[in-house]
Protein backbone atom coordinates (compact mmCIF):
# COMPACT_ATOMS: atom_id res chain seq x y z
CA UNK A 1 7.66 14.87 4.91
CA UNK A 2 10.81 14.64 2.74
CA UNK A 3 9.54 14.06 -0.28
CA UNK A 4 12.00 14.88 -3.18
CA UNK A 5 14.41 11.72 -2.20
CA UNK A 6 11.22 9.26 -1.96
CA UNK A 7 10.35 11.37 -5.70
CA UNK A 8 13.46 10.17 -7.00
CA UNK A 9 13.37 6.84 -5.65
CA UNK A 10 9.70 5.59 -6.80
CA UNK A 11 9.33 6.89 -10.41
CA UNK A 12 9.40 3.21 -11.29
CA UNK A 13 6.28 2.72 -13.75
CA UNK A 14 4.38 5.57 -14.48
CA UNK A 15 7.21 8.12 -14.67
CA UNK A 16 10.68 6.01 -15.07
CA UNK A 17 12.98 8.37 -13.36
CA UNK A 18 16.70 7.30 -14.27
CA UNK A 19 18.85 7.52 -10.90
CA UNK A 20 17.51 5.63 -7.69
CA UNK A 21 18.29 7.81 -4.15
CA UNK A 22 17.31 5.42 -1.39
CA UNK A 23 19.90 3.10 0.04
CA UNK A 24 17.95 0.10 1.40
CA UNK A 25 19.90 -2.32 3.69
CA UNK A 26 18.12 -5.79 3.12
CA UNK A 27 19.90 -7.98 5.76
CA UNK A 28 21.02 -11.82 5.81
CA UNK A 29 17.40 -12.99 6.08
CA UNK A 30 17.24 -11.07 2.57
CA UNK A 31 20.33 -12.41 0.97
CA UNK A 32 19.24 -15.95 1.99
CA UNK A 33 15.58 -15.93 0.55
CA UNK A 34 17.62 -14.92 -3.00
CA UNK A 35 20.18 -17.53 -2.96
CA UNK A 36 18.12 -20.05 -1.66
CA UNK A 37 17.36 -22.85 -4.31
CA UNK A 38 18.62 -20.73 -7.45
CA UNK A 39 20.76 -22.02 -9.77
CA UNK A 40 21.18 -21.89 -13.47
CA UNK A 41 20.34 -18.13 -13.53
CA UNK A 42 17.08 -19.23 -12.24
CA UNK A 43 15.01 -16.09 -11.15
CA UNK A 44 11.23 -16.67 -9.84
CA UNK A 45 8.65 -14.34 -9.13
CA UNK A 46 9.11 -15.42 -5.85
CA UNK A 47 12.85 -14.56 -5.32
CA UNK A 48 11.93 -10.96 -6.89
CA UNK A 49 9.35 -10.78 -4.38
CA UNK A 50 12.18 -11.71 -1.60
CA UNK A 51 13.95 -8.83 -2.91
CA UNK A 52 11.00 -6.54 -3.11
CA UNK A 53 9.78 -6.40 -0.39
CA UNK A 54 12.34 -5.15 2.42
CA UNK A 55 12.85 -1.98 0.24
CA UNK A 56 8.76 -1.71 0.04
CA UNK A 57 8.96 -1.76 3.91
CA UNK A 58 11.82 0.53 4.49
CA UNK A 59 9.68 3.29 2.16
CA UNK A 60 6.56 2.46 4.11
CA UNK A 61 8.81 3.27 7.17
CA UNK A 62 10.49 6.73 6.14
CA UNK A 63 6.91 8.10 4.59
CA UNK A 64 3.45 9.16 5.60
CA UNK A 65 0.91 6.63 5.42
CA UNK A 66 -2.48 6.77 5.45
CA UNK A 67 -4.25 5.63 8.18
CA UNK A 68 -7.19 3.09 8.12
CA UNK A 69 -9.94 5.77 8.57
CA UNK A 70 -8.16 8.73 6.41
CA UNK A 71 -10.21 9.36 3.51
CA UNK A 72 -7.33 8.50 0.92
CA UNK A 73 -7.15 5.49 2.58
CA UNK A 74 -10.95 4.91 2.30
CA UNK A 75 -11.17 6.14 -1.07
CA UNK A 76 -8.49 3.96 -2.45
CA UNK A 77 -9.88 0.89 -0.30
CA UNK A 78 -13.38 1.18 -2.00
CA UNK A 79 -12.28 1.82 -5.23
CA UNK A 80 -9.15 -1.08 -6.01
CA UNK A 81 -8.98 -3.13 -2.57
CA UNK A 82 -11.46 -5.78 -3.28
CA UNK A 83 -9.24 -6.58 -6.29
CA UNK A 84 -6.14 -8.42 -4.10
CA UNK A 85 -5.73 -12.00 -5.71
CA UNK A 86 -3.55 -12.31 -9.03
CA UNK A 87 -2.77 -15.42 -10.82
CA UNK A 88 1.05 -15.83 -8.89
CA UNK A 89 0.48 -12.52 -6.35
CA UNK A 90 -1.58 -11.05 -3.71
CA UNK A 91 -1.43 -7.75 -3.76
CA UNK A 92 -1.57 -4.85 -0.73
CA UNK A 93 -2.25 -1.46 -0.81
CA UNK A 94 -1.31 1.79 0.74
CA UNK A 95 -1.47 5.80 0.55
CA UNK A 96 1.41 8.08 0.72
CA UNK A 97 0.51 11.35 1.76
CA UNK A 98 1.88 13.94 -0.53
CA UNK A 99 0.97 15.98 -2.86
CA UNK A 100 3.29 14.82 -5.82
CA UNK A 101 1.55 12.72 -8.58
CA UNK A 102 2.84 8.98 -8.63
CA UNK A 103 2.05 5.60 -7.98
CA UNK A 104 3.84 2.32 -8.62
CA UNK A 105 4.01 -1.06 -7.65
CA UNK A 106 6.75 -3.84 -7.03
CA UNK A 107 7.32 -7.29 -7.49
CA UNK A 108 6.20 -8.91 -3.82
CA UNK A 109 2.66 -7.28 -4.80
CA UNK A 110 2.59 -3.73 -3.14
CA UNK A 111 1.07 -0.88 -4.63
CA UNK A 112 1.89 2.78 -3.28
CA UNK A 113 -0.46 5.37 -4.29
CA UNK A 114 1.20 9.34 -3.45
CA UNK A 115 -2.58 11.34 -2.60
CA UNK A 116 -1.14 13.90 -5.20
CA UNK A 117 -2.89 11.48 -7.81
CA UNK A 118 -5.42 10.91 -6.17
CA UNK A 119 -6.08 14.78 -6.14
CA UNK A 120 -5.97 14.81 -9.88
CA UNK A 121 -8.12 11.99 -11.19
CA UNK A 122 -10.92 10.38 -10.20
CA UNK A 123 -12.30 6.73 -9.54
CA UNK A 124 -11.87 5.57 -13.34
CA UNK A 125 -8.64 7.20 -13.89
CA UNK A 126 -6.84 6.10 -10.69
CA UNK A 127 -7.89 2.25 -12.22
CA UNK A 128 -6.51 2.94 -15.23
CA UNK A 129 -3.14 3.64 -13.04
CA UNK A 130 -2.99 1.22 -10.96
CA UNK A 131 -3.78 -1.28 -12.93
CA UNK A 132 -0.99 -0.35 -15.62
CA UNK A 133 1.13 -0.62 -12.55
CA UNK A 134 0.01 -4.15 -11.51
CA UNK A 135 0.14 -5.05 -15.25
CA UNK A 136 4.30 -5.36 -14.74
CA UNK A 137 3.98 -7.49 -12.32
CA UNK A 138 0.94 -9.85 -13.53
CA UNK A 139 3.77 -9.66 -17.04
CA UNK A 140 6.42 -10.75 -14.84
CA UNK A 141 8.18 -7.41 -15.90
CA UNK A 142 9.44 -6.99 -12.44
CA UNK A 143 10.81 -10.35 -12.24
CA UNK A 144 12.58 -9.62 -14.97
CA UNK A 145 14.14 -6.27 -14.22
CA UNK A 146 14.67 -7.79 -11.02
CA UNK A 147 16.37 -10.51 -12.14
CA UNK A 148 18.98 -8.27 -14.92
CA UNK A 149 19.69 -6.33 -11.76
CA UNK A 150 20.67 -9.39 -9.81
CA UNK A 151 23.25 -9.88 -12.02
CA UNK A 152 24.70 -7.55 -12.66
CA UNK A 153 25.14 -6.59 -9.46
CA UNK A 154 26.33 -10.02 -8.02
CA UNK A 155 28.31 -11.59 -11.23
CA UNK A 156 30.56 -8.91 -11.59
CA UNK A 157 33.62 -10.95 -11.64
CA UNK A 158 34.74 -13.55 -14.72
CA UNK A 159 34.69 -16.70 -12.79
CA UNK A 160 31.24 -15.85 -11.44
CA UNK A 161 29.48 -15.05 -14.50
CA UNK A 162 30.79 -18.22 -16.01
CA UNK A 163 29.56 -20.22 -13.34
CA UNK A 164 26.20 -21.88 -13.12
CA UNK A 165 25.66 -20.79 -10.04
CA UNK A 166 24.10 -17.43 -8.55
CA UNK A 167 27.41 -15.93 -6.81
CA UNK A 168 27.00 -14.73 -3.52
CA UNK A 169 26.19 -11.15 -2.79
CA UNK A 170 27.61 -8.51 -0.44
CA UNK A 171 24.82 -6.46 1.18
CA UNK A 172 26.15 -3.44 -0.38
CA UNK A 173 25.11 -5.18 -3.54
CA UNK A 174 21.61 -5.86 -2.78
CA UNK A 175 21.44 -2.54 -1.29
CA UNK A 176 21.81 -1.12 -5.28
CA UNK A 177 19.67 -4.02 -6.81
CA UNK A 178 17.09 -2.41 -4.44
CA UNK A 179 17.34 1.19 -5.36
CA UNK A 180 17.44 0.19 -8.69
CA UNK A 181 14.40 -2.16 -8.56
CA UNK A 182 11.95 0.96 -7.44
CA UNK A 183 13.43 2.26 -10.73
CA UNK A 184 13.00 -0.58 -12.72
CA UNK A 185 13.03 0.95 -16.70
CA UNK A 186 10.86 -1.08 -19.26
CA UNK A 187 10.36 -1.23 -23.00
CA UNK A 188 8.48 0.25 -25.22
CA UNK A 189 6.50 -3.39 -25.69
CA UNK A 190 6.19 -3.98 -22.14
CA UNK A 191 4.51 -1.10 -21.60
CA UNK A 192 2.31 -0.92 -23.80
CA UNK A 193 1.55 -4.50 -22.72
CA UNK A 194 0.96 -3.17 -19.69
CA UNK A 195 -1.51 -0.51 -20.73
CA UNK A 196 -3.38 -2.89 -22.70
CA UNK A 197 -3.26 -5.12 -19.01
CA UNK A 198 -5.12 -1.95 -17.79
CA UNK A 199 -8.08 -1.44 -20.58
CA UNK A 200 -8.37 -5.27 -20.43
CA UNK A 201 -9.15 -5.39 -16.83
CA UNK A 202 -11.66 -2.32 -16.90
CA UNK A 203 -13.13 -3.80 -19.88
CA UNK A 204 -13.53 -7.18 -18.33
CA UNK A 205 -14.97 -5.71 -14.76
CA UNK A 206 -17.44 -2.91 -16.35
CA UNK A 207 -15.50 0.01 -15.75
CA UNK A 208 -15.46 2.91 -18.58
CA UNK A 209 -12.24 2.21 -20.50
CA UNK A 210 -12.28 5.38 -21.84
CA UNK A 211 -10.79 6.70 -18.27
CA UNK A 212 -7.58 5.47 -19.74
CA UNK A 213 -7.18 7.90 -22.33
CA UNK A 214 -8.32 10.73 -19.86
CA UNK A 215 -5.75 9.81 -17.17
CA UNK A 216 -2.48 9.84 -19.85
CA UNK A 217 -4.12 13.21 -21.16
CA UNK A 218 -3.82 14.87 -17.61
CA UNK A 219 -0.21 13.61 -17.45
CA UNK A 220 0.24 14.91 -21.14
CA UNK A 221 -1.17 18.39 -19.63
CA UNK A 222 0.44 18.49 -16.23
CA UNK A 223 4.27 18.50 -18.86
CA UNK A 224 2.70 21.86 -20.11
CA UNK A 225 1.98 23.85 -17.05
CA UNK A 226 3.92 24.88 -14.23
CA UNK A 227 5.08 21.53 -13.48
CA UNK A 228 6.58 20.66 -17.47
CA UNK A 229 10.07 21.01 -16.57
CA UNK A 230 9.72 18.40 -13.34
CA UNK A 231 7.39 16.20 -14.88
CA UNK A 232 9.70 16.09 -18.16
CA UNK A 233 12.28 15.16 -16.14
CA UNK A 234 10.23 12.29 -14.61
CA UNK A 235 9.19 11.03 -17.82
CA UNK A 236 12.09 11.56 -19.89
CA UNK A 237 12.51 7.31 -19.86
CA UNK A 238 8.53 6.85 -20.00
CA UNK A 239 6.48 6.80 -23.13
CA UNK A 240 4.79 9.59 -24.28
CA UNK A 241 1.88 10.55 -22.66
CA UNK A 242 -0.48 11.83 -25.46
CA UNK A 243 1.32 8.94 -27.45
CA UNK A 244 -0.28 6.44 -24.97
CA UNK A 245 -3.69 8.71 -24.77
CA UNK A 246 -3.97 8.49 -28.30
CA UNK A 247 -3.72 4.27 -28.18
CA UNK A 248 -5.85 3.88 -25.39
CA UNK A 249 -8.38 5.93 -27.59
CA UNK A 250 -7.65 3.66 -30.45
CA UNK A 251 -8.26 0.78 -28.64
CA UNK A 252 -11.76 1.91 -27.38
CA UNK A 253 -12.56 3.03 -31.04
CA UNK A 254 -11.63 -0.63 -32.22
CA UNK A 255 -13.67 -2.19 -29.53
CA UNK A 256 -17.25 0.30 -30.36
CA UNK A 257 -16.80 1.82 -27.00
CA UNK A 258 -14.96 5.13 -27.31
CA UNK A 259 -16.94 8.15 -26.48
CA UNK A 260 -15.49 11.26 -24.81
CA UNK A 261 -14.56 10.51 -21.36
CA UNK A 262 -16.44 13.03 -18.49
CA UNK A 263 -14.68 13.13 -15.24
CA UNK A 264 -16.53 11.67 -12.28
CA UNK A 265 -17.07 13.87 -8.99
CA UNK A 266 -15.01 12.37 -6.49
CA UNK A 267 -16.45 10.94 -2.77
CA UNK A 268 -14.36 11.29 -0.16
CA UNK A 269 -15.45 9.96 3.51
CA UNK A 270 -14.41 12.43 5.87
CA UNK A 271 -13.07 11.28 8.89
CA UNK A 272 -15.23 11.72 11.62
CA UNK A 273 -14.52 13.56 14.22
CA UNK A 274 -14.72 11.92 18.03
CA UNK A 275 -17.23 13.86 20.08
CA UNK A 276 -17.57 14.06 23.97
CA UNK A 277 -20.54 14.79 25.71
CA UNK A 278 -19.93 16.22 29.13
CA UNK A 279 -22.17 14.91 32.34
CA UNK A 280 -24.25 17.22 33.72
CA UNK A 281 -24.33 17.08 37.29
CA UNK A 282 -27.47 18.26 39.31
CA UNK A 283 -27.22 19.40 42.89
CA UNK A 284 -29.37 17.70 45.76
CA UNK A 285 -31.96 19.66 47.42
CA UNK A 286 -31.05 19.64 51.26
């Protein structure tokens, strides 16, 4: 699999890579769902979702996914799937398989997990992730981003931007609001609003919020080794890792529940195998 374009494509939320690769043609049907009913700048989470989702399917397309019964698949199923209904989004889930470290999710509700996470933290720490990742969308951050993109890629001309109407877009355009959207850029405030989405929901469903602090420390550790040149480069627009460890931590401390976070062994189903048994055939006696 050709990983390094996808890499530079999806850094959306956990890493914030600065220059989208993929090229993703979205089509009339596309380009109607957007213009359809918007005017005065309107943007709903349901036109970012429009926009979303083509470019989600077009990556689903060009990458290894895991299969129903592969044990990423499995894994991630047991561990975040029963968690699918949000207040304005349903949410889906899949499994790319490579071994890079990322995971993000977009505004029509998908979340992509890469199996190189997976490989590095365990069933509390994946949570942490992925729920930091639906946090932008529950926060309507992608809506937003989505909708500054929209803009500026269709009003690019004085008589559109001072009209109060969306202008029509060329495909070419919503072919860059779509690389762009998988590398939506946030603030500082929205994501640490989105971290805090994260301990909330472990806190509220019973899972060890101190798995927070541990995942951002492996991040924080994976820009020292081998890796700290790539990984900088992936972060470079993300908040600090340790920086993030250290408020997750605080925010434990503050609630009476910090205590140093042990890593949990992590069950994998393997797939089984399909067996055949083979006849055996007796001669007659003449």
């Amino acid at each position: 699999m050709n990983t390094k374009p996808l890499l530079l494509g999806a850094f959306s939320i956990l890493f914030g890579l600065s220059a989208a690769q993929a090229q993703i043609n979205f089509g009339e049907r596309a380009l109607g769902a957007v213009q359809k009913g918007m005017t005065g700048f309107t943007f709903t989470d349901a036109d970012a979702a429009a926009l979303s989702k083509p470019a989600v399917d077009k990556m689903d397309a060009e990458n290894k996914v895991a299969g129903p019964t592969d044990p990423y698949a499995i894994r991630l199923a047991k561990v975040f799937g029963k968690y699918t209904k949000g207040e304005f989004y349903t949410l889906n889930y899949k499994v790319y398989l490579t071994k890079d470290v990322n995971a993000f999710a977009t505004a029509d509700g998908s979340v992509r997990v890469f199996s190189g996470l997976m490989d590095v933290m365990d069933d509390n720490e994946l949570i942490a992730v992925i729920g930091h990742e639906i946090g932008h969308v529950n926060n309507h951050d992608s809506r937003d981003a989505m909708k500054a993109l929209y803009q500026k890629e269709a009003l690019i001309d004085a008589a559109a931007s001072q009209s109060t109407k969306v202008a029509a877009v060329t495909d070419s355009q919503l072919a860059k609001i779509g690389s762009a959207m998988i590398d939506s850029k946030y603030s500082r405030k929205q994501e640490s609003e989105a971290d805090l989405f994260a301990y909330d929901f472990m806190k509220k469903n019973g899972y060890d919020v101190n798995a927070e602090e541990s995942a951002f420390r492996i991040l924080a550790k994976m820009s020292e080794g081998a890796q700290g040149s790539f990984i900088d480069q992936m972060m470079s627009s993300h908040p600090d890792s340790s920086l993030r460890a250290d408020e997750a931590k605080a925010r434990a401390e503050k609630d009476g529940l910090y205590k140093p976070y042990v890593k949990k062994p992590v069950v994998t189903t393997p797939v089984k195998k399909a067996t055949t048994t083979k006849k055996k055939t007796t001669k007659k006696k003449k």
